[in-house]
CSV table of C-alpha atoms in Angstrom, one decimal:
chain,number,residue,atom,x,y,z
A,24,GLY,CA,25.5,15.4,42.8
A,25,GLU,CA,25.2,17.1,39.4
A,26,ASN,CA,28.1,17.3,37.0
A,27,VAL,CA,28.0,19.6,34.0
A,28,GLU,CA,30.6,19.3,31.2
A,29,GLN,CA,31.1,22.0,28.6
A,30,HIS,CA,32.8,22.0,25.3
A,31,PRO,CA,34.8,23.6,23.7
A,32,SER,CA,36.8,25.6,26.2
A,33,THR,CA,37.7,28.1,23.5
A,34,LEU,CA,36.0,29.0,20.3
A,35,SER,CA,37.0,31.4,17.6
A,36,VAL,CA,34.7,32.3,14.8
A,37,GLN,CA,34.6,35.0,12.2
A,38,GLU,CA,32.0,37.7,12.4
A,39,GLY,CA,28.8,36.6,10.8
A,40,ASP,CA,29.4,32.9,11.4
A,41,SER,CA,27.6,30.7,13.8
A,42,ALA,CA,28.9,29.4,17.2
A,43,VAL,CA,27.8,26.3,19.0
A,44,ILE,CA,28.6,25.4,22.5
A,45,LYS,CA,27.6,22.0,24.0
A,46,CYS,CA,27.0,20.8,27.5
A,47,THR,CA,26.1,17.5,29.1
A,48,TYR,CA,24.7,16.9,32.5
A,49,SER,CA,24.5,13.9,34.8
A,50,ASP,CA,21.5,14.3,37.0
A,51,SER,CA,18.2,13.2,35.4
A,52,ALA,CA,16.4,15.3,38.0
A,53,SER,CA,17.7,18.5,36.6
A,54,ASN,CA,15.0,20.5,34.8
A,55,TYR,CA,16.3,24.0,34.3
A,56,PHE,CA,19.2,24.8,32.0
A,57,PRO,CA,20.3,28.5,31.8
A,58,TRP,CA,23.1,30.0,29.7
A,59,TYR,CA,25.1,32.9,31.0
A,60,LYS,CA,27.4,35.4,29.3
A,61,GLN,CA,30.2,36.8,31.5
A,62,GLU,CA,32.5,39.6,30.6
A,63,LEU,CA,35.7,40.1,32.5
A,64,GLY,CA,35.1,41.2,36.1
A,65,LYS,CA,31.3,41.3,35.7
A,66,ARG,CA,28.4,39.2,37.0
A,67,PRO,CA,27.0,36.4,34.8
A,68,GLN,CA,24.3,37.7,32.6
A,69,LEU,CA,21.4,35.3,31.7
A,70,ILE,CA,21.0,35.2,28.0
A,71,ILE,CA,18.6,32.3,27.5
A,72,ASP,CA,17.2,29.4,29.5
A,73,ILE,CA,15.2,26.3,28.8
A,74,ARG,CA,13.1,24.0,31.0
A,75,SER,CA,12.9,20.3,30.6
A,76,ASN,CA,9.4,20.3,29.2
A,77,VAL,CA,10.7,22.1,26.1
A,78,GLY,CA,13.0,20.9,23.4
A,79,GLU,CA,14.1,24.2,21.8
A,80,LYS,CA,13.8,27.9,22.5
A,81,LYS,CA,14.9,30.8,20.4
A,82,ASP,CA,15.4,34.5,21.1
A,83,GLN,CA,16.6,36.4,18.1
A,84,ARG,CA,20.1,35.3,17.3
A,85,ILE,CA,20.3,32.9,20.2
A,86,ALA,CA,18.8,29.5,20.5
A,87,VAL,CA,19.1,26.6,22.9
A,88,THR,CA,18.2,22.9,22.3
A,89,LEU,CA,17.7,20.3,24.9
A,90,ASN,CA,17.9,16.5,24.5
A,91,LYS,CA,16.7,15.0,27.8
A,92,THR,CA,17.3,11.4,26.8
A,93,ALA,CA,20.9,12.1,26.0
A,94,LYS,CA,21.2,14.6,28.8
A,95,HIS,CA,22.8,17.3,26.7
A,96,PHE,CA,21.9,20.9,25.7
A,97,SER,CA,23.5,23.3,23.3
A,98,LEU,CA,23.7,27.0,22.8
A,99,HIS,CA,23.5,28.3,19.2
A,100,ILE,CA,24.5,31.9,18.3
A,101,THR,CA,23.9,32.9,14.7
A,102,GLU,CA,25.3,35.9,12.8
A,103,THR,CA,28.0,36.5,15.5
A,104,GLN,CA,29.1,40.0,16.2
A,105,PRO,CA,32.3,41.2,18.0
A,106,GLU,CA,30.2,42.2,21.0
A,107,ASP,CA,29.4,38.5,21.4
A,108,SER,CA,33.0,37.9,22.5
A,109,ALA,CA,32.9,36.8,26.2
A,110,VAL,CA,32.9,33.7,28.3
A,111,TYR,CA,29.7,31.6,28.2
A,112,PHE,CA,28.6,29.2,30.9
A,113,CYS,CA,26.0,26.6,30.8
A,114,ALA,CA,24.3,25.5,34.1
A,115,ALA,CA,21.8,23.0,35.4
A,116,SER,CA,19.5,22.8,38.4
A,117,ASN,CA,16.2,21.3,39.4
A,118,SER,CA,14.5,24.5,40.5
A,119,ALA,CA,12.4,25.2,37.4
A,120,GLY,CA,10.1,27.9,38.5
A,121,THR,CA,9.4,26.6,41.9
A,122,GLY,CA,9.7,28.5,45.1
A,123,THR,CA,12.3,26.1,46.4
A,124,ALA,CA,15.9,26.7,45.3
A,125,SER,CA,18.4,24.1,44.2
A,126,LYS,CA,21.9,25.1,43.5
A,127,LEU,CA,23.0,25.9,40.0
A,128,THR,CA,25.9,23.7,38.8
A,129,PHE,CA,28.0,25.5,36.2
A,130,GLY,CA,29.9,24.1,33.3
A,131,THR,CA,33.6,25.0,32.9
A,132,GLY,CA,33.0,27.8,30.5
A,133,THR,CA,33.7,28.6,26.8
A,134,ARG,CA,35.7,31.6,25.8
A,135,LEU,CA,34.2,32.8,22.5
A,136,GLN,CA,36.2,35.1,20.3
A,137,VAL,CA,34.5,36.7,17.3
A,138,THR,CA,37.0,38.1,14.9
A,139,LEU,CA,36.5,40.7,12.2
B,4,GLY,CA,13.4,43.3,37.4
B,5,ALA,CA,15.0,41.7,40.4
B,6,VAL,CA,18.2,43.4,41.6
B,7,VAL,CA,20.8,42.2,44.0
B,8,SER,CA,23.2,44.8,45.4
B,9,GLN,CA,26.6,43.4,46.4
B,10,HIS,CA,29.2,45.4,48.3
B,11,PRO,CA,32.1,46.1,48.3
B,12,SER,CA,32.9,45.6,44.6
B,13,ARG,CA,36.6,45.6,45.4
B,14,VAL,CA,38.5,45.1,48.6
B,15,ILE,CA,42.2,44.7,49.4
B,16,CYS,CA,43.0,43.5,52.9
B,17,LYS,CA,46.1,42.4,54.8
B,18,SER,CA,46.8,38.7,55.4
B,19,GLY,CA,45.2,37.6,58.7
B,20,THR,CA,42.4,40.1,58.7
B,21,SER,CA,38.7,39.5,58.1
B,22,VAL,CA,36.5,40.9,55.3
B,23,LYS,CA,32.7,41.1,55.1
B,24,ILE,CA,30.8,41.0,51.9
B,25,GLU,CA,27.1,42.0,51.7
B,26,CYS,CA,24.4,41.0,49.4
B,27,ARG,CA,21.0,42.7,49.5
B,28,SER,CA,18.0,41.8,47.3
B,29,LEU,CA,16.5,45.3,46.6
B,30,ASP,CA,13.0,44.6,45.3
B,31,PHE,CA,12.2,41.0,46.3
B,32,GLN,CA,12.6,38.6,49.2
B,33,ALA,CA,15.1,35.9,48.6
B,34,THR,CA,14.2,32.6,50.0
B,35,THR,CA,17.7,31.3,49.4
B,36,MET,CA,21.1,32.9,48.8
B,37,PHE,CA,24.0,31.1,47.1
B,38,TRP,CA,27.6,32.1,47.5
B,39,TYR,CA,30.1,31.4,44.7
B,40,ARG,CA,33.8,31.8,44.3
B,41,GLN,CA,35.5,32.2,40.9
B,42,PHE,CA,39.2,32.1,40.3
B,43,PRO,CA,40.7,33.7,37.2
B,44,LYS,CA,39.7,31.9,34.0
B,45,GLN,CA,37.7,29.3,35.9
B,46,SER,CA,34.0,28.6,36.5
B,47,LEU,CA,31.8,29.6,39.3
B,48,MET,CA,32.1,27.2,42.2
B,49,LEU,CA,29.4,27.0,44.8
B,50,MET,CA,30.7,27.6,48.3
B,51,ALA,CA,27.5,27.5,50.4
B,52,THR,CA,23.8,27.8,50.3
B,53,SER,CA,21.9,29.7,53.0
B,54,ASN,CA,18.2,30.1,53.8
B,55,GLU,CA,16.9,32.9,55.9
B,56,GLY,CA,17.1,32.1,59.6
B,57,SER,CA,18.9,28.8,59.3
B,58,LYS,CA,22.5,27.7,59.2
B,59,ALA,CA,24.2,27.7,55.8
B,60,THR,CA,25.0,24.4,54.0
B,61,TYR,CA,28.6,24.3,52.9
B,62,GLU,CA,29.9,22.4,49.9
B,63,GLN,CA,32.5,19.8,50.4
B,64,GLY,CA,36.0,21.2,50.9
B,65,VAL,CA,34.8,24.7,52.0
B,66,GLU,CA,35.7,25.6,55.6
B,67,LYS,CA,32.7,26.8,57.4
B,68,ASP,CA,34.7,28.4,60.2
B,69,LYS,CA,36.7,30.4,57.6
B,70,PHE,CA,33.8,31.5,55.4
B,71,LEU,CA,31.0,32.6,57.8
B,72,ILE,CA,27.6,33.1,56.2
B,73,ASN,CA,24.8,35.0,57.9
B,74,HIS,CA,21.3,35.2,56.3
B,75,ALA,CA,19.5,37.2,58.9
B,76,SER,CA,16.7,38.4,56.8
B,77,LEU,CA,15.0,37.6,53.4
B,78,THR,CA,16.8,40.6,51.9
B,79,LEU,CA,20.3,40.4,53.4
B,80,SER,CA,23.0,37.8,53.4
B,81,THR,CA,26.7,38.3,54.4
B,82,LEU,CA,29.8,36.3,53.8
B,83,THR,CA,32.8,37.0,56.1
B,84,VAL,CA,36.2,35.7,55.1
B,85,THR,CA,38.0,35.3,58.4
B,86,SER,CA,41.8,35.3,58.7
B,87,ALA,CA,42.2,35.9,55.0
B,88,HIS,CA,45.3,34.6,53.2
B,89,PRO,CA,46.6,35.3,49.7
B,90,GLU,CA,45.1,32.0,48.4
B,91,ASP,CA,41.6,33.4,49.3
B,92,SER,CA,42.1,36.1,46.7
B,93,SER,CA,39.2,35.6,44.3
B,94,PHE,CA,36.0,36.9,42.8
B,95,TYR,CA,33.1,36.2,45.2
B,96,ILE,CA,29.6,36.5,43.9
B,97,CYS,CA,26.2,35.9,45.5
B,98,SER,CA,23.0,34.7,43.8
B,99,ALA,CA,19.6,35.3,45.4
B,100,TYR,CA,16.8,33.0,44.5
B,101,ARG,CA,13.0,33.7,44.3
B,102,TYR,CA,11.5,31.9,41.4
B,103,GLY,CA,14.8,32.5,39.6
B,104,TYR,CA,18.4,33.3,40.2
B,105,THR,CA,19.6,36.9,40.4
B,106,PHE,CA,23.3,37.5,40.7
B,107,GLY,CA,25.1,40.2,42.6
B,108,SER,CA,27.8,42.3,40.9
B,109,GLY,CA,30.6,40.4,42.6
B,110,THR,CA,33.4,41.3,44.9
B,111,ARG,CA,37.1,41.2,43.9
B,112,LEU,CA,39.0,40.3,47.0
B,113,THR,CA,42.8,40.7,47.1
B,114,VAL,CA,44.7,39.6,50.1
B,115,VAL,CA,48.2,41.0,50.4
């Protein structure tokens, strides 16, 4: 089955700096790679996702890059703000936009702390 | 947008009793429901996958007789934790799928 590794486990940045979180996956059939932000006791919130036919996607301060050959994808947050502090999870599945669901396999999570 | 309602949000039960958690997709029909468990400071671990009208598929190491999943309709799935013990205390969260994954708000289960 799919295995998703995520690094780093914790990340502390100063407000305004950039943060990068990296994930690798093992199953070449995976074609959908979402990123979630989770605050304590809350549901994971989708912040951005990318499908395997795209190499990069950007949404304001957040961007995701995908390297299918190397089987890794990264989350980039620019101009970090204190409200970006949370736990971030990457995930992978092979359900990109189809009506058939495949399970999401989550990475181990990154605790991001944005300090003033 | 797609909404999944999960209840209860918090529950405390005595050891040996059973607890039922409900997830309803409010504005769409979910072909598949995923159930996850999340221990403190850990990732979401898939417990089982259920499709409407069929038996759930459990992940390795998850006891199907302890965690009963019923997916009776395209809008309702339930997870029953039977004979709960303190080690079952965790955050349980469902995810309904229909062209995308929509998460419920989670249930914090504490077994005392």
